[in-house]
Amino acid sequence: MFERVKERPFTVLYLSSAVNDSIALRGQLRNQGLQANVVHADSTESALQQMTKTSADVILIDFGGRSTATLEALSDTELARAVFGDVPKLVLADVDEDNQVLPLYKLGATAVVVKESRLIPVLLREVVASLSEQSGKLCKKKLENAEQRCQKLIDGSGEAVAYILDGVHIYANRAYLDLMGFAELGDLMEEPLLDRAVGESAARLKNFLKEDQSTDEFELSTEGGDRVKVIISSLRASFAGEECLQLHVSRKQQNSAEVEEQLEFLARRDLLTGLYNRNYFFDQLHERIELIKAHEGESGALLMVDITNSDALKKMVGTTGIDSLLTEFGKEIEALVGGKGLVARHGAYSFLVLMGKADHAQAEVVVNSLLGYAKDYIFSMGSTSVTVNIAMGFVLLDSNSPVNGMELVDRAERATNKAAEKGINLFELYQANLKTASDAEQEETWARRIKDALKENRFFLAFQPIVSLQGHRDTNRFEVFLRMIDEEGNPLQPMEFLGRAERGDLMQSIDRWVILSAIKEINAALKRGERIKLYVRMSEQSLRDDEFAQWLVSRLTSIRLPDELLVIQVRADTAGYLLKHLENLRDAIAPLGGALLIDGFGEGAEPFRLLDHLKTKSVKISRALLENFSQEGLHQAAVAKLLNDANGREVEVIVPNVEDPATLQLLWPMGVDLVQGDFIQSPRNSLEFDFTQF
């Protein structure tokens, strides 16, 4: 059970009256090598607030006699049930009688721990159960989405496909209906397939339908009375939640080169318009996306053209006339696009265009060309002449685009529908609405925005001073914070983009930008005769990467700072997993003006053991120990002990989160030297600060 959670991060929401309980539990879990995050709440209201920030995998209730009331509160409102309902609830209670324990289970507790020594094993069991439940739901959702995508492909496929349950048709695509001579699906529904078997095929088909997977030849009769020889392949599938057989049916053809050539042509072409069909188009779209992702700088565009007045056209020229119109109009689109792209028929009255090596401007040129042609286009049939109204949408393809062709076409269709809502003969570029977009769309859009910000230099640094209370002013110290400016020039906070950057594998690019910018500031200060020391944060991805370490060493080698003026801040919980990497990095950058600092220091039973391994000389105390510092006596005692132990080891200590004068007054007599926080000065865009005031 321990191994099942060792490599996976998880979050525990700890409901208790004292925050120290959660700090102790977090230290206990992390000392065992677990990636545990423990957040504290002292009431149901604060628990709701915590859940809006960080979803919990397990809720631990430690309120003694108030545990029953707490469990009731976690389900007494619709909001509480929605937030806490599916989360396992573990109760730590000093009771052992059935009449005391059983009510807790009735109120929703998944486990009751009566001895604190059993807490960790039971907690980990509930974490494993919670993570397994989440994984199951995710897999089920992915399966449903995959089945929906497959169904769309089957519906648009030129291959005849039918679903059979207990020998009876329950669904068939258009190709199957055409093969068997049915105009509508309703005419075929609930008809036994055996009724269509001819001669000796009936007995073989009966046995065939009992197999889970097989392929055989049969002769069937169509609705029109014709006989067709077919090859049927079957496999087990599900449709609308029912276990059934999926049949793939094709006419038996003579094995001649001419027939094979014709089949190959038909496999690529739409029978009405002669344009490429959806299947071939999707294959080409997939290949283009793979090429774009494999080669930096490749791009493309996906366009959709939709005839929006099809109902009116059908009334004026009839079904035969509109078929002729679609063929003629489609051929004109293909001629206008020419060698710039691939044209295919999509829906009944829509077309798709795939442009390779096209950027935004080039795609708009083609779009405007097609719109201009559509405005002047007139279709004549006998004495009747009609015009078409179209709407167009297009999607730009780049390395961030999904590989799923159905998703890309869906985006083009949404953009086309938006253009149609605005008016006649208009176009719309697809852009994700971050308020309504799926998670995948949001991640993709943010990855693109972050890459654009790096290219357009829309990142900047903010600096918060770290001051010496002992009057050491030979060097001005600042912690570096990263900020990003959006497309409208508005600053974004790190919480808005850093998580997206991490999931999009962009943190190393950002880390390199931060390092280079910090070095530039240090060099500029040296030229002015000033010494500034900058403390920068690096992502775990960069710290794990040997190539990044080599890059950092090469940058520092090229400038050779006169002293340790660039400090890489590493979280204590991260450092515990990267000791070898960090030791190598520390040794490599130390002669070049670089150093390491352990951030978030002081949690756990033996925090200085980390320094015994890593041998860094600078730490920054955990911000958790500075929460409500002026009111929390235990925090004050813990910080005082850390400062005393650090002084004995000659370790430099920075105390962050100094937010009020009371905190500063308490720290001063403890002998602390370096402090920072908003009370001293919040992060600003410049290095201006009067260090002489302290």
Short mmCIF file of C-alpha atoms in Angstrom, two decimals, residues 170-530:
data_model
loop_
_atom_site.label_atom_id
_atom_site.label_comp_id
_atom_site.label_asym_id
_atom_site.label_seq_id
_atom_site.Cartn_x
_atom_site.Cartn_y
_atom_site.Cartn_z
CA ILE A 170 -30.11 -2.19 -33.36
CA TYR A 171 -28.08 0.33 -35.39
CA ALA A 172 -26.44 0.77 -38.80
CA ASN A 173 -24.57 3.58 -40.51
CA ARG A 174 -25.49 5.17 -43.82
CA ALA A 175 -23.16 2.94 -45.84
CA TYR A 176 -24.84 -0.20 -44.44
CA LEU A 177 -28.32 1.16 -45.15
CA ASP A 178 -27.30 1.93 -48.73
CA LEU A 179 -25.76 -1.53 -49.15
CA MET A 180 -28.93 -3.25 -47.92
CA GLY A 181 -31.30 -0.89 -49.78
CA PHE A 182 -32.92 0.92 -46.82
CA ALA A 183 -33.77 4.61 -46.97
CA GLU A 184 -33.96 5.20 -43.20
CA LEU A 185 -32.56 3.52 -40.11
CA GLY A 186 -36.05 3.07 -38.71
CA ASP A 187 -36.93 0.72 -41.59
CA LEU A 188 -34.13 -1.65 -40.56
CA MET A 189 -34.40 -1.47 -36.77
CA GLU A 190 -35.28 -4.72 -34.97
CA GLU A 191 -35.14 -6.78 -38.18
CA PRO A 192 -33.29 -10.12 -37.75
CA LEU A 193 -30.17 -10.39 -39.87
CA LEU A 194 -30.91 -14.08 -40.48
CA ASP A 195 -34.02 -13.08 -42.45
CA ARG A 196 -31.63 -11.59 -45.04
CA ALA A 197 -29.52 -14.76 -45.46
CA VAL A 198 -29.92 -16.61 -48.77
CA GLY A 199 -29.65 -20.39 -49.19
CA GLU A 200 -26.88 -22.19 -47.36
CA SER A 201 -25.69 -18.86 -45.89
CA ALA A 202 -28.48 -19.02 -43.29
CA ALA A 203 -27.04 -21.94 -41.31
CA ARG A 204 -23.49 -20.56 -41.39
CA LEU A 205 -24.67 -17.06 -40.46
CA LYS A 206 -26.55 -18.44 -37.43
CA ASN A 207 -23.36 -20.00 -36.08
CA PHE A 208 -21.33 -16.95 -37.12
CA LEU A 209 -23.42 -14.65 -34.90
CA LYS A 210 -22.56 -16.79 -31.89
CA GLU A 211 -18.83 -16.12 -32.29
CA ASP A 212 -17.08 -13.25 -30.45
CA GLN A 213 -14.86 -12.47 -33.43
CA SER A 214 -14.81 -13.96 -36.90
CA THR A 215 -14.78 -13.29 -40.67
CA ASP A 216 -16.74 -15.14 -43.36
CA GLU A 217 -18.50 -14.80 -46.73
CA PHE A 218 -22.31 -14.76 -47.08
CA GLU A 219 -25.03 -14.05 -49.60
CA LEU A 220 -27.72 -11.62 -48.46
CA SER A 221 -30.89 -10.24 -50.00
CA THR A 222 -31.41 -6.48 -50.06
CA GLU A 223 -34.66 -4.63 -49.42
CA GLY A 224 -35.01 -4.20 -53.19
CA GLY A 225 -34.79 -7.94 -53.80
CA ASP A 226 -31.24 -8.06 -55.11
CA ARG A 227 -28.72 -10.60 -53.92
CA VAL A 228 -25.27 -9.45 -52.82
CA LYS A 229 -22.24 -11.47 -51.87
CA VAL A 230 -20.56 -9.89 -48.87
CA ILE A 231 -17.63 -10.41 -46.53
CA ILE A 232 -18.65 -9.86 -42.89
CA SER A 233 -16.17 -9.35 -40.04
CA SER A 234 -17.52 -9.37 -36.48
CA LEU A 235 -16.19 -8.40 -33.06
CA ARG A 236 -17.62 -7.87 -29.63
CA ALA A 237 -18.57 -4.24 -28.88
CA SER A 238 -21.04 -2.14 -26.93
CA PHE A 239 -23.73 0.21 -28.17
CA ALA A 240 -25.80 2.47 -25.93
CA GLY A 241 -24.48 0.50 -22.96
CA GLU A 242 -25.51 -2.89 -24.38
CA GLU A 243 -23.07 -5.72 -25.16
CA CYS A 244 -23.51 -6.64 -28.84
CA LEU A 245 -21.77 -7.60 -32.09
CA GLN A 246 -20.28 -4.99 -34.42
CA LEU A 247 -20.35 -6.09 -38.07
CA HIS A 248 -18.18 -4.65 -40.84
CA VAL A 249 -19.71 -5.57 -44.20
CA SER A 250 -18.21 -5.17 -47.67
CA ARG A 251 -19.17 -6.42 -51.09
CA LYS A 252 -17.07 -9.29 -52.39
CA GLN A 253 -15.14 -8.05 -55.40
CA GLN A 254 -13.07 -9.73 -58.06
CA ASN A 255 -9.38 -9.56 -57.22
CA SER A 256 -8.23 -7.62 -60.27
CA ALA A 257 -5.84 -4.67 -60.56
CA GLU A 258 -8.60 -2.56 -62.10
CA VAL A 259 -10.98 -3.24 -59.24
CA GLU A 260 -8.26 -2.56 -56.67
CA GLU A 261 -7.44 0.74 -58.33
CA GLN A 262 -11.09 1.71 -58.37
CA LEU A 263 -11.49 0.74 -54.74
CA GLU A 264 -8.45 2.81 -53.80
CA PHE A 265 -9.91 5.79 -55.64
CA LEU A 266 -13.32 5.36 -54.03
CA ALA A 267 -11.70 4.96 -50.61
CA ARG A 268 -10.38 8.49 -50.97
CA ARG A 269 -13.20 10.22 -52.83
CA ASP A 270 -16.71 11.45 -52.08
CA LEU A 271 -19.05 9.75 -54.57
CA LEU A 272 -21.18 12.86 -55.24
CA THR A 273 -18.66 15.67 -55.59
CA GLY A 274 -15.51 13.76 -56.51
CA LEU A 275 -13.65 15.65 -53.76
CA TYR A 276 -11.68 13.80 -51.11
CA ASN A 277 -13.86 12.16 -48.47
CA ARG A 278 -13.77 12.58 -44.70
CA ASN A 279 -11.75 9.43 -43.95
CA TYR A 280 -8.90 10.33 -46.29
CA PHE A 281 -9.01 13.95 -45.15
CA PHE A 282 -8.72 12.92 -41.49
CA ASP A 283 -5.73 10.72 -42.32
CA GLN A 284 -4.01 13.66 -44.00
CA LEU A 285 -4.91 15.98 -41.13
CA HIS A 286 -3.39 13.56 -38.63
CA GLU A 287 -0.19 13.29 -40.69
CA ARG A 288 0.07 17.08 -40.89
CA ILE A 289 -0.30 17.47 -37.10
CA GLU A 290 2.37 14.80 -36.51
CA LEU A 291 4.72 16.66 -38.87
CA ILE A 292 4.05 19.99 -37.13
CA LYS A 293 4.80 18.52 -33.72
CA ALA A 294 7.99 16.84 -34.95
CA HIS A 295 9.49 19.92 -36.65
CA GLU A 296 9.89 23.30 -35.00
CA GLY A 297 8.40 26.12 -37.05
CA GLU A 298 5.94 23.99 -39.05
CA SER A 299 2.35 25.25 -39.14
CA GLY A 300 -0.93 24.86 -41.00
CA ALA A 301 -4.59 25.83 -41.08
CA LEU A 302 -7.91 23.99 -41.13
CA LEU A 303 -10.81 25.78 -42.88
CA MET A 304 -14.52 24.94 -43.02
CA VAL A 305 -16.96 26.26 -45.62
CA ASP A 306 -20.65 25.80 -44.77
CA ILE A 307 -23.59 26.63 -47.08
CA THR A 308 -26.04 28.23 -44.65
CA ASN A 309 -29.11 28.66 -46.94
CA SER A 310 -29.35 24.99 -47.97
CA ASP A 311 -33.05 24.68 -47.01
CA ALA A 312 -34.02 27.59 -49.26
CA LEU A 313 -31.85 26.24 -52.11
CA LYS A 314 -33.49 22.81 -51.89
CA LYS A 315 -36.92 24.38 -52.21
CA MET A 316 -35.85 26.34 -55.32
CA VAL A 317 -33.83 23.74 -57.25
CA GLY A 318 -34.84 20.44 -55.64
CA THR A 319 -32.68 17.54 -54.46
CA THR A 320 -31.17 16.86 -57.88
CA GLY A 321 -30.38 20.53 -58.36
CA ILE A 322 -28.69 20.93 -55.01
CA ASP A 323 -26.56 17.82 -55.69
CA SER A 324 -25.38 19.47 -58.91
CA LEU A 325 -24.76 22.74 -57.04
CA LEU A 326 -22.66 20.98 -54.39
CA THR A 327 -20.57 19.26 -57.06
CA GLU A 328 -20.00 22.48 -59.01
CA PHE A 329 -19.34 24.66 -55.96
CA GLY A 330 -17.00 22.07 -54.44
CA LYS A 331 -14.95 21.87 -57.63
CA GLU A 332 -14.66 25.68 -57.68
CA ILE A 333 -13.39 25.66 -54.08
CA GLU A 334 -10.80 23.05 -55.06
CA ALA A 335 -9.70 25.17 -58.05
CA LEU A 336 -9.41 28.33 -55.94
CA VAL A 337 -7.38 26.59 -53.23
CA GLY A 338 -5.20 24.91 -55.85
CA GLY A 339 -1.88 23.58 -54.62
CA LYS A 340 -2.18 25.48 -51.32
CA GLY A 341 -4.35 22.85 -49.70
CA LEU A 342 -6.50 19.73 -49.73
CA VAL A 343 -10.30 20.02 -50.17
CA ALA A 344 -12.82 17.43 -48.91
CA ARG A 345 -16.55 17.17 -48.51
CA HIS A 346 -17.49 17.17 -44.83
CA GLY A 347 -21.20 17.27 -44.03
CA ALA A 348 -24.22 17.40 -46.31
CA TYR A 349 -23.56 21.04 -47.20
CA SER A 350 -20.06 21.76 -45.90
CA PHE A 351 -16.46 21.39 -47.04
CA LEU A 352 -13.07 21.18 -45.31
CA VAL A 353 -9.78 22.65 -46.49
CA LEU A 354 -6.38 21.61 -45.07
CA MET A 355 -3.58 24.08 -45.76
CA GLY A 356 0.01 23.05 -45.15
CA LYS A 357 2.73 25.54 -44.20
CA ALA A 358 0.16 28.32 -43.75
CA ASP A 359 0.27 31.03 -41.10
CA HIS A 360 -2.54 33.35 -39.98
CA ALA A 361 -2.05 35.85 -42.81
CA GLN A 362 -1.84 33.19 -45.54
CA ALA A 363 -4.96 31.44 -44.24
CA GLU A 364 -6.90 34.73 -44.28
CA VAL A 365 -5.91 35.33 -47.89
CA VAL A 366 -7.52 32.02 -48.91
CA VAL A 367 -10.54 32.65 -46.67
CA ASN A 368 -11.18 36.07 -48.23
CA SER A 369 -10.71 34.59 -51.70
CA LEU A 370 -13.37 31.95 -51.03
CA LEU A 371 -15.75 34.49 -49.48
CA GLY A 372 -15.32 36.78 -52.48
CA TYR A 373 -16.07 33.95 -54.88
CA ALA A 374 -19.15 32.89 -52.90
CA LYS A 375 -20.58 36.43 -53.03
CA ASP A 376 -20.44 36.40 -56.87
CA TYR A 377 -21.38 32.75 -57.39
CA ILE A 378 -24.63 32.01 -59.27
CA PHE A 379 -25.95 28.51 -59.94
CA SER A 380 -28.39 28.04 -62.79
CA MET A 381 -30.72 25.13 -63.43
CA GLY A 382 -33.08 25.60 -66.35
CA SER A 383 -34.72 28.97 -65.87
CA THR A 384 -33.92 29.10 -62.15
CA SER A 385 -30.84 30.89 -60.81
CA VAL A 386 -29.81 30.93 -57.15
CA THR A 387 -27.01 32.33 -55.00
CA VAL A 388 -25.39 30.73 -51.98
CA ASN A 389 -24.75 32.11 -48.52
CA ILE A 390 -21.76 30.69 -46.70
CA ALA A 391 -20.06 30.95 -43.32
CA MET A 392 -16.42 30.10 -42.75
CA GLY A 393 -14.36 29.20 -39.70
CA PHE A 394 -10.70 28.35 -39.51
CA VAL A 395 -8.26 26.93 -36.99
CA LEU A 396 -4.52 27.59 -36.95
CA LEU A 397 -2.41 24.47 -36.46
CA ASP A 398 0.82 24.58 -34.46
CA SER A 399 2.82 22.43 -32.06
CA ASN A 400 0.24 23.00 -29.31
CA SER A 401 -2.69 21.71 -31.38
CA PRO A 402 -4.27 18.40 -30.33
CA VAL A 403 -3.54 15.32 -32.44
CA ASN A 404 -7.24 14.44 -32.44
CA GLY A 405 -8.61 15.37 -35.87
CA MET A 406 -12.22 15.24 -34.65
CA GLU A 407 -11.41 17.85 -32.01
CA LEU A 408 -9.84 20.16 -34.61
CA VAL A 409 -12.81 19.83 -36.98
CA ASP A 410 -15.17 20.46 -34.06
CA ARG A 411 -13.30 23.72 -33.36
CA ALA A 412 -13.55 24.76 -37.02
CA GLU A 413 -17.27 23.97 -36.90
CA ARG A 414 -17.76 26.07 -33.77
CA ALA A 415 -15.98 28.99 -35.40
CA THR A 416 -18.14 28.53 -38.53
CA ASN A 417 -21.34 28.53 -36.48
CA LYS A 418 -20.21 31.70 -34.74
CA ALA A 419 -19.60 33.35 -38.12
CA ALA A 420 -23.07 32.25 -39.29
CA GLU A 421 -24.66 33.82 -36.21
CA LYS A 422 -23.03 37.16 -37.08
CA GLY A 423 -24.32 37.30 -40.65
CA ILE A 424 -23.93 36.17 -44.26
CA ASN A 425 -20.58 35.46 -45.98
CA LEU A 426 -18.47 36.12 -42.88
CA PHE A 427 -15.60 34.20 -41.30
CA GLU A 428 -14.36 33.58 -37.77
CA LEU A 429 -10.98 32.47 -36.43
CA TYR A 430 -11.29 29.85 -33.72
CA GLN A 431 -10.19 31.12 -30.33
CA ALA A 432 -10.88 29.22 -27.12
CA ASN A 433 -13.19 30.91 -24.64
CA LEU A 434 -11.32 30.27 -21.37
CA LYS A 435 -14.59 30.48 -19.41
CA THR A 436 -16.27 27.62 -21.29
CA ALA A 437 -13.37 25.75 -22.91
CA SER A 438 -12.48 22.19 -21.95
CA ASP A 439 -9.44 21.52 -19.77
CA ALA A 440 -7.46 20.42 -22.84
CA GLU A 441 -8.37 23.59 -24.74
CA GLN A 442 -7.42 25.78 -21.79
CA GLU A 443 -4.05 24.06 -21.37
CA GLU A 444 -3.36 24.37 -25.10
CA THR A 445 -4.36 28.05 -25.18
CA TRP A 446 -2.26 28.87 -22.13
CA ALA A 447 0.78 27.05 -23.60
CA ARG A 448 0.43 29.17 -26.73
CA ARG A 449 0.01 32.37 -24.68
CA ILE A 450 3.09 31.62 -22.58
CA LYS A 451 5.21 30.86 -25.66
CA ASP A 452 4.04 34.13 -27.24
CA ALA A 453 4.88 36.02 -24.03
CA LEU A 454 8.41 34.62 -24.09
CA LYS A 455 8.84 35.58 -27.74
CA GLU A 456 7.37 39.06 -27.22
CA ASN A 457 9.27 39.73 -23.96
CA ARG A 458 6.09 40.07 -21.90
CA PHE A 459 7.62 38.59 -18.76
CA PHE A 460 9.18 40.84 -16.13
CA LEU A 461 10.73 40.49 -12.68
CA ALA A 462 9.53 41.90 -9.37
CA PHE A 463 11.89 42.27 -6.41
CA GLN A 464 11.26 42.07 -2.66
CA PRO A 465 14.10 43.29 -0.39
CA ILE A 466 15.67 41.02 2.22
CA VAL A 467 17.01 43.27 4.97
CA SER A 468 19.57 42.73 7.70
CA LEU A 469 18.50 43.57 11.25
CA GLN A 470 22.17 43.38 12.35
CA GLY A 471 23.31 46.18 10.02
CA HIS A 472 25.10 44.04 7.41
CA ARG A 473 24.76 46.33 4.40
CA ASP A 474 27.71 45.38 2.20
CA THR A 475 25.28 43.62 -0.16
CA ASN A 476 21.69 44.46 -1.06
CA ARG A 477 19.55 41.31 -1.17
CA PHE A 478 16.31 40.78 -3.09
CA GLU A 479 14.08 37.79 -3.77
CA VAL A 480 13.01 37.63 -7.42
CA PHE A 481 9.36 37.08 -8.36
CA LEU A 482 8.12 36.38 -11.89
CA ARG A 483 5.28 38.31 -13.50
CA MET A 484 3.66 38.06 -16.93
CA ILE A 485 1.80 40.68 -18.97
CA ASP A 486 -1.19 39.49 -21.00
CA GLU A 487 -2.01 40.46 -24.57
CA GLU A 488 -3.81 43.62 -23.42
CA GLY A 489 -0.90 44.77 -21.28
CA ASN A 490 -2.39 43.72 -17.94
CA PRO A 491 -0.08 42.03 -15.39
CA LEU A 492 -0.87 38.42 -14.40
CA GLN A 493 -0.02 36.85 -11.07
CA PRO A 494 2.15 33.69 -11.06
CA MET A 495 -0.75 31.52 -9.88
CA GLU A 496 -2.52 32.32 -13.14
CA PHE A 497 0.16 30.93 -15.45
CA LEU A 498 2.88 28.95 -13.64
CA GLY A 499 0.76 25.83 -13.14
CA ARG A 500 -0.18 25.94 -16.83
CA ALA A 501 3.47 26.37 -17.80
CA GLU A 502 4.46 23.36 -15.70
CA ARG A 503 1.80 21.12 -17.28
CA GLY A 504 2.83 22.38 -20.72
CA ASP A 505 6.54 21.54 -20.18
CA LEU A 506 7.47 25.22 -20.48
CA MET A 507 9.04 25.78 -17.07
CA GLN A 508 12.59 25.21 -18.25
CA SER A 509 12.21 27.95 -20.88
CA ILE A 510 10.84 30.28 -18.21
CA ASP A 511 13.56 29.32 -15.72
CA ARG A 512 16.25 30.14 -18.29
CA TRP A 513 14.64 33.51 -18.94
CA VAL A 514 14.59 34.24 -15.19
CA ILE A 515 18.25 33.24 -14.75
CA LEU A 516 19.41 35.37 -17.68
CA SER A 517 17.35 38.36 -16.49
CA ALA A 518 18.69 38.03 -12.93
CA ILE A 519 22.31 37.84 -14.15
CA LYS A 520 21.69 40.92 -16.28
CA GLU A 521 20.46 42.85 -13.21
CA ILE A 522 23.46 41.72 -11.13
CA ASN A 523 25.92 42.78 -13.84
CA ALA A 524 24.20 46.14 -14.32
CA ALA A 525 24.47 46.80 -10.55
CA LEU A 526 28.16 45.85 -10.51
CA LYS A 527 28.82 48.35 -13.28
CA ARG A 528 27.12 51.01 -11.11
CA GLY A 529 29.38 50.07 -8.21
CA GLU A 530 26.61 48.24 -6.31
#
